[in-house]
Amino acid sequence: MSAASRAPQRSNRALRVRRRATLATGVAVAALLVSACGSGGTSGGGGNTNFVTGTDGISTVAEGERVAAPELSGKTLEGERLDVADYQGKVVVLNVWGSWCNPCRAEAKYFAKVAEDYADQDVQFVGINTRDGSTTAALAFEKDFGIPYPSLYDPTGKLMLRFEKGTLNPQAVPSTLVLDREGKIAARSLTALDEERLRKMLEPVVAEK
């Protein structure tokens, strides 16, 4: 076989190698992106929020530079009226979740434990249940994991859409926000949290006077 005839074969082999490498990279990127069940609400961004995102994926905002959370009220899974503004004066942990979401199931036991541990420290946990077509599965979820706090029922994600673009808004399921005692957004995570990261996110805000 002449050198001229071998050249196209080498070229084709090189092309196939590059294509396989590109495909592998694409799969890896996709795997990294599927760190939460799905996006929701408006897109976020730096804007004027002055937030800093650590290597652990938790975004924080210094006191004096925070923006207020929007009005978050409605019916709970049990059909009772709840307004997050009624908890002003306490640190509030908002957790966006769905019974259909595997990362939500993974983090639920940690939220139940930490909520119990902080119950006497002026900390209130509130869930925002989304994309569950009925309350049946969501109530079963809460029972299975011993969730001790209420959850607003938000099947269409309307509450998530109340967060303004450019703020530390919840963009994924699960998402977690920590509101300071003035009802302003102090921290955010867009991925499932274990107990250590949840406490790391919460403790600095609780310590504020």
N, C-alpha and C. Protein backbone atom coordinates (compact mmCIF):
# COMPACT_ATOMS: atom_id res chain seq x y z
N MET A 1 0.86 -1.20 0.00
CA MET A 1 0.00 0.00 0.00
C MET A 1 0.89 1.24 0.00
N SER A 2 0.57 2.20 -0.85
CA SER A 2 1.39 3.40 -0.95
C SER A 2 1.15 4.31 0.23
N ALA A 3 2.12 5.21 0.44
CA ALA A 3 1.98 6.20 1.51
C ALA A 3 0.76 7.07 1.28
N ALA A 4 0.47 7.34 -0.01
CA ALA A 4 -0.66 8.20 -0.34
C ALA A 4 -1.97 7.55 0.07
N SER A 5 -2.07 6.20 -0.09
CA SER A 5 -3.33 5.52 0.23
C SER A 5 -3.48 5.32 1.73
N ARG A 6 -2.30 5.25 2.45
CA ARG A 6 -2.40 5.09 3.90
C ARG A 6 -2.78 6.37 4.61
N ALA A 7 -2.49 7.51 4.04
CA ALA A 7 -2.74 8.81 4.67
C ALA A 7 -4.21 9.03 5.00
N PRO A 8 -5.17 8.76 4.07
CA PRO A 8 -6.58 8.95 4.41
C PRO A 8 -7.02 8.07 5.55
N GLN A 9 -6.48 6.81 5.63
CA GLN A 9 -6.88 5.92 6.72
C GLN A 9 -6.43 6.48 8.06
N ARG A 10 -5.17 6.97 8.10
CA ARG A 10 -4.70 7.57 9.35
C ARG A 10 -5.55 8.77 9.71
N SER A 11 -5.91 9.56 8.70
CA SER A 11 -6.73 10.75 8.94
C SER A 11 -8.09 10.37 9.49
N ASN A 12 -8.68 9.28 8.92
CA ASN A 12 -10.00 8.84 9.39
C ASN A 12 -9.93 8.32 10.83
N ARG A 13 -8.85 7.58 11.13
CA ARG A 13 -8.70 7.07 12.49
C ARG A 13 -8.56 8.22 13.48
N ALA A 14 -7.79 9.21 13.13
CA ALA A 14 -7.59 10.37 14.00
C ALA A 14 -8.92 11.10 14.23
N LEU A 15 -9.73 11.20 13.16
CA LEU A 15 -11.02 11.87 13.27
C LEU A 15 -11.94 11.11 14.22
N ARG A 16 -11.91 9.74 14.10
CA ARG A 16 -12.76 8.95 14.98
C ARG A 16 -12.34 9.10 16.43
N VAL A 17 -11.02 9.15 16.68
CA VAL A 17 -10.51 9.33 18.04
C VAL A 17 -10.97 10.66 18.61
N ARG A 18 -10.88 11.71 17.77
CA ARG A 18 -11.30 13.03 18.24
C ARG A 18 -12.78 13.04 18.54
N ARG A 19 -13.58 12.36 17.70
CA ARG A 19 -15.03 12.33 17.93
C ARG A 19 -15.36 11.61 19.23
N ARG A 20 -14.65 10.48 19.48
CA ARG A 20 -14.90 9.75 20.74
C ARG A 20 -14.51 10.60 21.94
N ALA A 21 -13.42 11.33 21.84
CA ALA A 21 -12.99 12.19 22.94
C ALA A 21 -14.00 13.30 23.19
N THR A 22 -14.52 13.88 22.09
CA THR A 22 -15.53 14.93 22.22
C THR A 22 -16.79 14.40 22.87
N LEU A 23 -17.21 13.19 22.45
CA LEU A 23 -18.41 12.57 23.01
C LEU A 23 -18.23 12.30 24.50
N ALA A 24 -17.06 11.79 24.88
CA ALA A 24 -16.79 11.50 26.28
C ALA A 24 -16.83 12.78 27.12
N THR A 25 -16.26 13.85 26.57
CA THR A 25 -16.29 15.13 27.28
C THR A 25 -17.71 15.61 27.46
N GLY A 26 -18.53 15.47 26.40
CA GLY A 26 -19.93 15.90 26.47
C GLY A 26 -20.70 15.15 27.53
N VAL A 27 -20.45 13.83 27.62
CA VAL A 27 -21.13 13.01 28.63
C VAL A 27 -20.72 13.45 30.03
N ALA A 28 -19.43 13.74 30.21
CA ALA A 28 -18.95 14.16 31.53
C ALA A 28 -19.58 15.49 31.93
N VAL A 29 -19.66 16.42 30.98
CA VAL A 29 -20.27 17.72 31.27
C VAL A 29 -21.74 17.54 31.62
N ALA A 30 -22.44 16.69 30.87
CA ALA A 30 -23.85 16.45 31.15
C ALA A 30 -24.04 15.87 32.54
N ALA A 31 -23.14 14.97 32.94
CA ALA A 31 -23.24 14.37 34.27
C ALA A 31 -23.07 15.43 35.35
N LEU A 32 -22.17 16.38 35.12
CA LEU A 32 -21.97 17.44 36.09
C LEU A 32 -23.18 18.34 36.18
N LEU A 33 -23.84 18.56 35.04
CA LEU A 33 -25.00 19.44 35.03
C LEU A 33 -26.19 18.81 35.71
N VAL A 34 -26.29 17.49 35.72
CA VAL A 34 -27.43 16.82 36.34
C VAL A 34 -27.13 16.63 37.83
N SER A 35 -26.86 17.74 38.52
CA SER A 35 -26.60 17.69 39.95
C SER A 35 -27.86 17.95 40.74
N ALA A 36 -28.93 18.35 40.06
CA ALA A 36 -30.21 18.59 40.70
C ALA A 36 -31.29 18.03 39.80
N CYS A 37 -32.50 17.96 40.33
CA CYS A 37 -33.58 17.35 39.57
C CYS A 37 -34.00 18.18 38.38
N GLY A 38 -33.91 19.49 38.48
CA GLY A 38 -34.34 20.31 37.36
C GLY A 38 -34.33 21.76 37.74
N SER A 39 -34.36 22.62 36.74
CA SER A 39 -34.34 24.05 36.99
C SER A 39 -35.75 24.55 37.16
N GLY A 40 -35.85 25.75 37.67
CA GLY A 40 -37.17 26.35 37.85
C GLY A 40 -36.99 27.80 38.21
N GLY A 41 -38.02 28.60 38.04
CA GLY A 41 -37.93 30.01 38.34
C GLY A 41 -37.13 30.75 37.29
N THR A 42 -36.78 31.98 37.61
CA THR A 42 -36.03 32.80 36.68
C THR A 42 -34.55 32.53 36.82
N SER A 43 -33.80 32.92 35.82
CA SER A 43 -32.36 32.69 35.89
C SER A 43 -31.74 33.69 36.84
N GLY A 44 -30.69 33.26 37.52
CA GLY A 44 -30.02 34.14 38.47
C GLY A 44 -28.80 34.76 37.84
N GLY A 45 -28.07 35.51 38.65
CA GLY A 45 -26.86 36.13 38.14
C GLY A 45 -26.28 37.02 39.19
N GLY A 46 -25.10 37.56 38.90
CA GLY A 46 -24.45 38.42 39.87
C GLY A 46 -25.24 39.67 40.17
N GLY A 47 -25.67 40.39 39.09
CA GLY A 47 -26.44 41.60 39.28
C GLY A 47 -25.77 42.51 40.31
N ASN A 48 -26.58 43.05 41.21
CA ASN A 48 -26.06 43.88 42.28
C ASN A 48 -26.13 43.16 43.62
N THR A 49 -26.15 41.84 43.60
CA THR A 49 -26.33 41.09 44.84
C THR A 49 -25.06 40.97 45.64
N ASN A 50 -23.90 41.15 45.01
CA ASN A 50 -22.61 41.10 45.71
C ASN A 50 -22.40 39.79 46.45
N PHE A 51 -22.88 38.70 45.87
CA PHE A 51 -22.69 37.42 46.54
C PHE A 51 -21.37 36.78 46.14
N VAL A 52 -20.91 35.92 47.03
CA VAL A 52 -19.67 35.17 46.82
C VAL A 52 -20.00 33.69 46.90
N THR A 53 -19.58 32.91 45.90
CA THR A 53 -19.82 31.48 45.90
C THR A 53 -18.54 30.75 46.26
N GLY A 54 -18.62 29.95 47.32
CA GLY A 54 -17.45 29.21 47.79
C GLY A 54 -17.23 27.95 46.98
N THR A 55 -16.14 27.26 47.27
CA THR A 55 -15.82 26.02 46.57
C THR A 55 -16.82 24.92 46.88
N ASP A 56 -17.59 25.09 47.96
CA ASP A 56 -18.61 24.12 48.32
C ASP A 56 -19.93 24.37 47.61
N GLY A 57 -19.97 25.40 46.75
CA GLY A 57 -21.18 25.70 46.00
C GLY A 57 -22.18 26.55 46.74
N ILE A 58 -21.87 26.97 47.95
CA ILE A 58 -22.77 27.81 48.73
C ILE A 58 -22.46 29.28 48.47
N SER A 59 -23.47 30.02 48.06
CA SER A 59 -23.33 31.45 47.81
C SER A 59 -23.76 32.22 49.05
N THR A 60 -22.99 33.23 49.44
CA THR A 60 -23.30 34.02 50.63
C THR A 60 -23.23 35.50 50.31
N VAL A 61 -23.97 36.28 51.10
CA VAL A 61 -23.99 37.73 50.94
C VAL A 61 -23.73 38.36 52.30
N ALA A 62 -22.86 39.34 52.33
CA ALA A 62 -22.53 40.02 53.58
C ALA A 62 -23.72 40.85 54.07
N GLU A 63 -23.79 41.02 55.38
CA GLU A 63 -24.82 41.89 55.95
C GLU A 63 -24.70 43.28 55.34
N GLY A 64 -25.81 43.92 55.11
CA GLY A 64 -25.81 45.25 54.52
C GLY A 64 -25.84 45.24 53.01
N GLU A 65 -25.61 44.08 52.40
CA GLU A 65 -25.63 43.98 50.95
C GLU A 65 -26.72 43.02 50.45
N ARG A 66 -27.56 42.56 51.35
CA ARG A 66 -28.57 41.56 51.02
C ARG A 66 -29.85 42.21 50.50
N VAL A 67 -30.60 41.42 49.74
CA VAL A 67 -31.90 41.87 49.25
C VAL A 67 -32.99 41.04 49.92
N ALA A 68 -34.15 41.63 50.05
CA ALA A 68 -35.26 40.95 50.73
C ALA A 68 -35.83 39.84 49.86
N ALA A 69 -36.24 38.78 50.48
CA ALA A 69 -36.96 37.72 49.77
C ALA A 69 -38.34 38.25 49.38
N PRO A 70 -38.91 37.74 48.30
CA PRO A 70 -40.24 38.19 47.90
C PRO A 70 -41.30 37.67 48.87
N GLU A 71 -42.52 38.12 48.67
CA GLU A 71 -43.64 37.63 49.47
C GLU A 71 -43.88 36.16 49.14
N LEU A 72 -43.82 35.33 50.16
CA LEU A 72 -43.96 33.89 49.99
C LEU A 72 -45.07 33.41 50.93
N SER A 73 -46.23 33.20 50.38
CA SER A 73 -47.36 32.78 51.19
C SER A 73 -48.27 31.89 50.37
N GLY A 74 -49.12 31.18 51.07
CA GLY A 74 -50.06 30.29 50.38
C GLY A 74 -50.53 29.20 51.31
N LYS A 75 -51.04 28.12 50.74
CA LYS A 75 -51.52 26.98 51.51
C LYS A 75 -50.41 25.95 51.68
N THR A 76 -50.35 25.35 52.85
CA THR A 76 -49.40 24.28 53.09
C THR A 76 -49.96 22.98 52.52
N LEU A 77 -49.16 21.94 52.58
CA LEU A 77 -49.61 20.62 52.12
C LEU A 77 -50.83 20.15 52.90
N GLU A 78 -50.95 20.63 54.14
CA GLU A 78 -52.10 20.26 54.98
C GLU A 78 -53.29 21.18 54.77
N GLY A 79 -53.14 22.18 53.88
CA GLY A 79 -54.24 23.08 53.59
C GLY A 79 -54.35 24.27 54.50
N GLU A 80 -53.32 24.52 55.31
CA GLU A 80 -53.33 25.66 56.22
C GLU A 80 -52.62 26.85 55.60
N ARG A 81 -53.02 28.05 56.01
CA ARG A 81 -52.41 29.26 55.48
C ARG A 81 -51.05 29.50 56.13
N LEU A 82 -50.06 29.87 55.32
CA LEU A 82 -48.72 30.15 55.84
C LEU A 82 -48.13 31.34 55.09
N ASP A 83 -47.54 32.26 55.83
CA ASP A 83 -46.85 33.41 55.26
C ASP A 83 -45.46 33.46 55.88
N VAL A 84 -44.42 33.33 55.05
CA VAL A 84 -43.05 33.33 55.56
C VAL A 84 -42.72 34.62 56.29
N ALA A 85 -43.37 35.72 55.92
CA ALA A 85 -43.11 37.01 56.58
C ALA A 85 -43.47 36.97 58.05
N ASP A 86 -44.34 36.07 58.46
CA ASP A 86 -44.71 35.96 59.88
C ASP A 86 -43.54 35.48 60.73
N TYR A 87 -42.51 34.93 60.09
CA TYR A 87 -41.34 34.43 60.82
C TYR A 87 -40.23 35.47 60.92
N GLN A 88 -40.50 36.70 60.48
CA GLN A 88 -39.46 37.72 60.57
C GLN A 88 -39.04 37.88 62.03
N GLY A 89 -37.74 38.02 62.25
CA GLY A 89 -37.19 37.99 63.60
C GLY A 89 -36.51 36.67 63.89
N LYS A 90 -36.82 35.67 63.07
CA LYS A 90 -36.14 34.38 63.12
C LYS A 90 -35.30 34.20 61.87
N VAL A 91 -34.32 33.32 61.94
CA VAL A 91 -33.61 32.87 60.74
C VAL A 91 -34.51 31.82 60.09
N VAL A 92 -34.71 31.95 58.78
CA VAL A 92 -35.60 31.04 58.06
C VAL A 92 -34.80 30.26 57.02
N VAL A 93 -34.97 28.94 57.02
CA VAL A 93 -34.37 28.08 56.01
C VAL A 93 -35.47 27.64 55.06
N LEU A 94 -35.34 28.02 53.79
CA LEU A 94 -36.30 27.64 52.76
C LEU A 94 -35.70 26.52 51.92
N ASN A 95 -36.43 25.43 51.81
CA ASN A 95 -35.96 24.30 51.02
C ASN A 95 -36.98 23.96 49.94
N VAL A 96 -36.57 24.10 48.68
CA VAL A 96 -37.43 23.76 47.54
C VAL A 96 -37.24 22.28 47.22
N TRP A 97 -38.34 21.52 47.18
CA TRP A 97 -38.21 20.07 47.02
C TRP A 97 -39.43 19.50 46.31
N GLY A 98 -39.27 18.26 45.87
CA GLY A 98 -40.39 17.51 45.29
C GLY A 98 -40.25 16.06 45.68
N SER A 99 -41.36 15.38 45.87
CA SER A 99 -41.30 13.97 46.28
C SER A 99 -40.73 13.08 45.18
N TRP A 100 -40.74 13.56 43.94
CA TRP A 100 -40.27 12.83 42.76
C TRP A 100 -38.76 12.98 42.56
N CYS A 101 -38.12 13.81 43.40
CA CYS A 101 -36.73 14.23 43.19
C CYS A 101 -35.79 13.41 44.07
N ASN A 102 -34.93 12.59 43.45
CA ASN A 102 -34.02 11.73 44.22
C ASN A 102 -33.04 12.52 45.10
N PRO A 103 -32.41 13.60 44.61
CA PRO A 103 -31.55 14.37 45.51
C PRO A 103 -32.31 14.95 46.71
N CYS A 104 -33.59 15.27 46.51
CA CYS A 104 -34.41 15.76 47.63
C CYS A 104 -34.57 14.67 48.68
N ARG A 105 -34.75 13.45 48.22
CA ARG A 105 -34.89 12.32 49.14
C ARG A 105 -33.57 12.09 49.89
N ALA A 106 -32.46 12.29 49.19
CA ALA A 106 -31.15 12.08 49.81
C ALA A 106 -30.88 13.07 50.94
N GLU A 107 -31.34 14.30 50.78
CA GLU A 107 -31.03 15.33 51.77
C GLU A 107 -32.09 15.45 52.86
N ALA A 108 -33.25 14.84 52.69
CA ALA A 108 -34.39 15.07 53.58
C ALA A 108 -34.07 14.73 55.04
N LYS A 109 -33.37 13.62 55.28
CA LYS A 109 -33.09 13.22 56.67
C LYS A 109 -32.20 14.24 57.37
N TYR A 110 -31.32 14.90 56.62
CA TYR A 110 -30.45 15.91 57.21
C TYR A 110 -31.25 17.15 57.59
N PHE A 111 -32.18 17.53 56.73
CA PHE A 111 -33.02 18.69 57.03
C PHE A 111 -33.90 18.42 58.25
N ALA A 112 -34.44 17.22 58.35
CA ALA A 112 -35.26 16.87 59.51
C ALA A 112 -34.44 16.96 60.79
N LYS A 113 -33.22 16.45 60.78
CA LYS A 113 -32.37 16.44 61.97
C LYS A 113 -31.95 17.84 62.37
N VAL A 114 -31.47 18.63 61.41
CA VAL A 114 -30.98 19.97 61.72
C VAL A 114 -32.15 20.87 62.15
N ALA A 115 -33.31 20.71 61.55
CA ALA A 115 -34.48 21.49 61.96
C ALA A 115 -34.82 21.23 63.42
N GLU A 116 -34.74 19.97 63.83
CA GLU A 116 -35.01 19.62 65.23
C GLU A 116 -33.94 20.22 66.15
N ASP A 117 -32.69 20.17 65.72
CA ASP A 117 -31.58 20.66 66.54
C ASP A 117 -31.66 22.17 66.77
N TYR A 118 -32.18 22.89 65.78
CA TYR A 118 -32.22 24.36 65.87
C TYR A 118 -33.59 24.89 66.28
N ALA A 119 -34.50 24.01 66.65
CA ALA A 119 -35.87 24.43 66.94
C ALA A 119 -35.95 25.45 68.08
N ASP A 120 -35.01 25.40 69.03
CA ASP A 120 -35.04 26.31 70.17
C ASP A 120 -34.06 27.47 70.02
N GLN A 121 -33.60 27.72 68.78
CA GLN A 121 -32.64 28.79 68.54
C GLN A 121 -33.19 29.85 67.58
N ASP A 122 -34.49 30.02 67.57
CA ASP A 122 -35.15 31.00 66.70
C ASP A 122 -34.82 30.76 65.23
N VAL A 123 -34.86 29.50 64.83
CA VAL A 123 -34.67 29.11 63.44
C VAL A 123 -35.92 28.37 62.98
N GLN A 124 -36.48 28.80 61.87
CA GLN A 124 -37.68 28.17 61.33
C GLN A 124 -37.38 27.60 59.94
N PHE A 125 -37.62 26.32 59.76
CA PHE A 125 -37.51 25.70 58.44
C PHE A 125 -38.89 25.74 57.76
N VAL A 126 -38.88 26.01 56.46
CA VAL A 126 -40.10 26.00 55.66
C VAL A 126 -39.78 25.34 54.32
N GLY A 127 -40.54 24.36 53.94
CA GLY A 127 -40.37 23.75 52.63
C GLY A 127 -41.23 24.44 51.59
N ILE A 128 -40.80 24.34 50.34
CA ILE A 128 -41.63 24.75 49.21
C ILE A 128 -41.71 23.54 48.29
N ASN A 129 -42.84 22.86 48.32
CA ASN A 129 -43.02 21.66 47.52
C ASN A 129 -43.48 22.04 46.12
N THR A 130 -42.78 21.54 45.10
CA THR A 130 -43.10 21.93 43.74
C THR A 130 -43.17 20.73 42.81
N ARG A 131 -43.98 20.86 41.76
CA ARG A 131 -44.14 19.88 40.69
C ARG A 131 -44.75 18.56 41.13
N ASP A 132 -45.33 18.52 42.30
CA ASP A 132 -46.12 17.36 42.70
C ASP A 132 -47.57 17.63 42.30
N GLY A 133 -48.14 16.74 41.49
CA GLY A 133 -49.48 16.95 40.97
C GLY A 133 -50.57 16.93 42.02
N SER A 134 -50.31 16.30 43.15
CA SER A 134 -51.24 16.30 44.27
C SER A 134 -50.43 16.29 45.55
N THR A 135 -51.08 16.51 46.66
CA THR A 135 -50.37 16.54 47.94
C THR A 135 -50.12 15.14 48.50
N THR A 136 -50.72 14.12 47.93
CA THR A 136 -50.64 12.78 48.50
C THR A 136 -49.20 12.28 48.60
N ALA A 137 -48.47 12.33 47.48
CA ALA A 137 -47.09 11.84 47.48
C ALA A 137 -46.20 12.73 48.35
N ALA A 138 -46.46 14.03 48.36
CA ALA A 138 -45.66 14.96 49.15
C ALA A 138 -45.85 14.72 50.64
N LEU A 139 -47.09 14.48 51.06
CA LEU A 139 -47.36 14.19 52.47
C LEU A 139 -46.72 12.87 52.90
N ALA A 140 -46.73 11.89 51.99
CA ALA A 140 -46.09 10.61 52.27
C ALA A 140 -44.58 10.80 52.42
N PHE A 141 -44.00 11.64 51.60
CA PHE A 141 -42.57 11.97 51.68
C PHE A 141 -42.25 12.53 53.06
N GLU A 142 -43.04 13.51 53.50
CA GLU A 142 -42.79 14.12 54.80
C GLU A 142 -42.91 13.10 55.94
N LYS A 143 -43.87 12.22 55.83
CA LYS A 143 -44.04 11.19 56.85
C LYS A 143 -42.87 10.22 56.85
N ASP A 144 -42.43 9.79 55.66
CA ASP A 144 -41.33 8.84 55.55
C ASP A 144 -40.05 9.37 56.18
N PHE A 145 -39.79 10.67 56.00
CA PHE A 145 -38.53 11.25 56.47
C PHE A 145 -38.66 12.02 57.78
N GLY A 146 -39.85 12.01 58.36
CA GLY A 146 -40.04 12.68 59.64
C GLY A 146 -39.83 14.17 59.59
N ILE A 147 -40.28 14.81 58.51
CA ILE A 147 -40.11 16.25 58.36
C ILE A 147 -40.99 16.97 59.39
N PRO A 148 -40.38 17.77 60.28
CA PRO A 148 -41.14 18.37 61.37
C PRO A 148 -41.68 19.78 61.09
N TYR A 149 -41.44 20.30 59.91
CA TYR A 149 -41.81 21.69 59.60
C TYR A 149 -42.78 21.72 58.42
N PRO A 150 -43.50 22.84 58.24
CA PRO A 150 -44.50 22.92 57.17
C PRO A 150 -43.87 23.17 55.81
N SER A 151 -44.63 22.83 54.77
CA SER A 151 -44.21 23.12 53.40
C SER A 151 -45.35 23.78 52.64
N LEU A 152 -45.03 24.88 51.98
CA LEU A 152 -45.98 25.50 51.07
C LEU A 152 -46.16 24.60 49.86
N TYR A 153 -47.39 24.49 49.39
CA TYR A 153 -47.67 23.67 48.21
C TYR A 153 -47.65 24.57 46.98
N ASP A 154 -46.67 24.35 46.11
CA ASP A 154 -46.44 25.22 44.94
C ASP A 154 -46.23 24.36 43.70
N PRO A 155 -47.27 23.66 43.24
CA PRO A 155 -47.08 22.68 42.17
C PRO A 155 -46.60 23.25 40.85
N THR A 156 -46.90 24.51 40.56
CA THR A 156 -46.51 25.10 39.27
C THR A 156 -45.30 26.01 39.37
N GLY A 157 -44.70 26.13 40.54
CA GLY A 157 -43.49 26.94 40.69
C GLY A 157 -43.72 28.43 40.73
N LYS A 158 -44.93 28.87 41.06
CA LYS A 158 -45.22 30.31 41.08
C LYS A 158 -44.40 31.05 42.14
N LEU A 159 -44.18 30.41 43.26
CA LEU A 159 -43.41 31.08 44.32
C LEU A 159 -41.97 31.29 43.90
N MET A 160 -41.40 30.33 43.19
CA MET A 160 -40.03 30.46 42.71
C MET A 160 -39.90 31.62 41.73
N LEU A 161 -40.94 31.84 40.96
CA LEU A 161 -40.92 32.91 39.95
C LEU A 161 -41.02 34.30 40.57
N ARG A 162 -41.34 34.39 41.85
CA ARG A 162 -41.43 35.69 42.50
C ARG A 162 -40.06 36.28 42.81
N PHE A 163 -39.03 35.46 42.79
CA PHE A 163 -37.69 35.97 43.02
C PHE A 163 -37.20 36.73 41.79
N GLU A 164 -36.71 37.94 42.00
CA GLU A 164 -36.30 38.77 40.88
C GLU A 164 -35.04 38.24 40.22
N LYS A 165 -34.95 38.44 38.92
CA LYS A 165 -33.75 38.08 38.18
C LYS A 165 -32.56 38.87 38.74
N GLY A 166 -31.43 38.17 38.90
CA GLY A 166 -30.24 38.82 39.43
C GLY A 166 -30.10 38.70 40.93
N THR A 167 -31.11 38.09 41.59
CA THR A 167 -30.99 37.85 43.02
C THR A 167 -30.57 36.40 43.24
N LEU A 168 -30.32 36.07 44.50
CA LEU A 168 -29.99 34.68 44.83
C LEU A 168 -31.28 33.87 44.85
N ASN A 169 -31.83 33.64 43.67
CA ASN A 169 -33.11 32.95 43.56
C ASN A 169 -32.91 31.44 43.47
N PRO A 170 -33.90 30.68 43.88
CA PRO A 170 -33.81 29.22 43.74
C PRO A 170 -34.03 28.83 42.29
N GLN A 171 -33.03 28.25 41.66
CA GLN A 171 -33.10 27.95 40.23
C GLN A 171 -33.20 26.46 39.95
N ALA A 172 -33.18 25.64 40.96
CA ALA A 172 -33.16 24.20 40.75
C ALA A 172 -33.95 23.51 41.85
N VAL A 173 -34.20 22.25 41.64
CA VAL A 173 -34.84 21.41 42.66
C VAL A 173 -33.88 20.26 42.94
N PRO A 174 -33.32 20.18 44.15
CA PRO A 174 -33.58 21.05 45.30
C PRO A 174 -32.75 22.34 45.28
N SER A 175 -33.27 23.34 45.96
CA SER A 175 -32.53 24.57 46.28
C SER A 175 -32.79 24.89 47.74
N THR A 176 -31.83 25.55 48.36
CA THR A 176 -32.00 25.96 49.75
C THR A 176 -31.55 27.41 49.91
N LEU A 177 -32.37 28.20 50.59
CA LEU A 177 -32.04 29.58 50.91
C LEU A 177 -32.07 29.75 52.42
N VAL A 178 -31.18 30.60 52.93
CA VAL A 178 -31.23 31.00 54.33
C VAL A 178 -31.54 32.49 54.37
N LEU A 179 -32.63 32.85 55.05
CA LEU A 179 -33.02 34.24 55.23
C LEU A 179 -32.59 34.70 56.61
N ASP A 180 -32.04 35.91 56.69
CA ASP A 180 -31.65 36.43 57.99
C ASP A 180 -32.89 36.91 58.76
N ARG A 181 -32.67 37.46 59.93
CA ARG A 181 -33.80 37.84 60.79
C ARG A 181 -34.62 39.00 60.24
N GLU A 182 -34.10 39.67 59.22
CA GLU A 182 -34.85 40.75 58.57
C GLU A 182 -35.56 40.27 57.31
N GLY A 183 -35.49 38.97 57.05
CA GLY A 183 -36.15 38.43 55.86
C GLY A 183 -35.36 38.62 54.59
N LYS A 184 -34.05 38.87 54.70
CA LYS A 184 -33.20 39.06 53.53
C LYS A 184 -32.40 37.79 53.24
N ILE A 185 -32.08 37.58 51.96
CA ILE A 185 -31.41 36.35 51.54
C ILE A 185 -29.92 36.43 51.88
N ALA A 186 -29.49 35.54 52.78
CA ALA A 186 -28.11 35.55 53.25
C ALA A 186 -27.26 34.48 52.59
N ALA A 187 -27.88 33.37 52.16
CA ALA A 187 -27.11 32.27 51.58
C ALA A 187 -28.01 31.43 50.68
N ARG A 188 -27.37 30.72 49.74
CA ARG A 188 -28.11 29.87 48.81
C ARG A 188 -27.26 28.69 48.38
N SER A 189 -27.92 27.55 48.22
CA SER A 189 -27.32 26.38 47.59
C SER A 189 -28.27 25.87 46.53
N LEU A 190 -27.71 25.46 45.39
CA LEU A 190 -28.53 24.94 44.29
C LEU A 190 -28.36 23.43 44.12
N THR A 191 -27.78 22.77 45.12
CA THR A 191 -27.62 21.33 45.06
C THR A 191 -28.07 20.73 46.39
N ALA A 192 -28.24 19.42 46.41
CA ALA A 192 -28.60 18.74 47.65
C ALA A 192 -27.51 18.95 48.70
N LEU A 193 -27.93 19.05 49.96
CA LEU A 193 -27.00 19.31 51.05
C LEU A 193 -26.92 18.11 52.00
N ASP A 194 -25.73 17.83 52.49
CA ASP A 194 -25.62 16.88 53.59
C ASP A 194 -25.67 17.69 54.90
N GLU A 195 -25.60 17.00 56.02
CA GLU A 195 -25.75 17.69 57.30
C GLU A 195 -24.64 18.72 57.52
N GLU A 196 -23.42 18.37 57.17
CA GLU A 196 -22.28 19.27 57.39
C GLU A 196 -22.44 20.57 56.60
N ARG A 197 -22.79 20.45 55.33
CA ARG A 197 -22.92 21.66 54.50
C ARG A 197 -24.14 22.49 54.91
N LEU A 198 -25.21 21.83 55.32
CA LEU A 198 -26.39 22.57 55.78
C LEU A 198 -26.06 23.38 57.03
N ARG A 199 -25.36 22.76 57.97
CA ARG A 199 -24.98 23.49 59.18
C ARG A 199 -23.99 24.62 58.86
N LYS A 200 -23.07 24.37 57.95
CA LYS A 200 -22.11 25.39 57.55
C LYS A 200 -22.81 26.59 56.93
N MET A 201 -23.87 26.34 56.22
CA MET A 201 -24.65 27.40 55.57
C MET A 201 -25.47 28.19 56.59
N LEU A 202 -25.96 27.50 57.60
CA LEU A 202 -26.90 28.09 58.56
C LEU A 202 -26.21 28.79 59.72
N GLU A 203 -25.17 28.21 60.26
CA GLU A 203 -24.58 28.69 61.51
C GLU A 203 -24.12 30.15 61.49
N PRO A 204 -23.46 30.64 60.42
CA PRO A 204 -23.03 32.04 60.43
C PRO A 204 -24.20 33.01 60.52
N VAL A 205 -25.32 32.67 59.92
CA VAL A 205 -26.49 33.57 59.96
C VAL A 205 -27.13 33.53 61.34
N VAL A 206 -27.18 32.36 61.96
CA VAL A 206 -27.71 32.25 63.32
C VAL A 206 -26.85 33.06 64.29
N ALA A 207 -25.55 33.09 64.04
CA ALA A 207 -24.62 33.78 64.95
C ALA A 207 -24.71 35.30 64.86
N GLU A 208 -25.33 35.81 63.81
CA GLU A 208 -25.45 37.26 63.65
C GLU A 208 -26.35 37.85 64.73
N LYS A 209 -26.01 39.01 65.18
CA LYS A 209 -26.81 39.70 66.21
C LYS A 209 -27.46 40.96 65.63
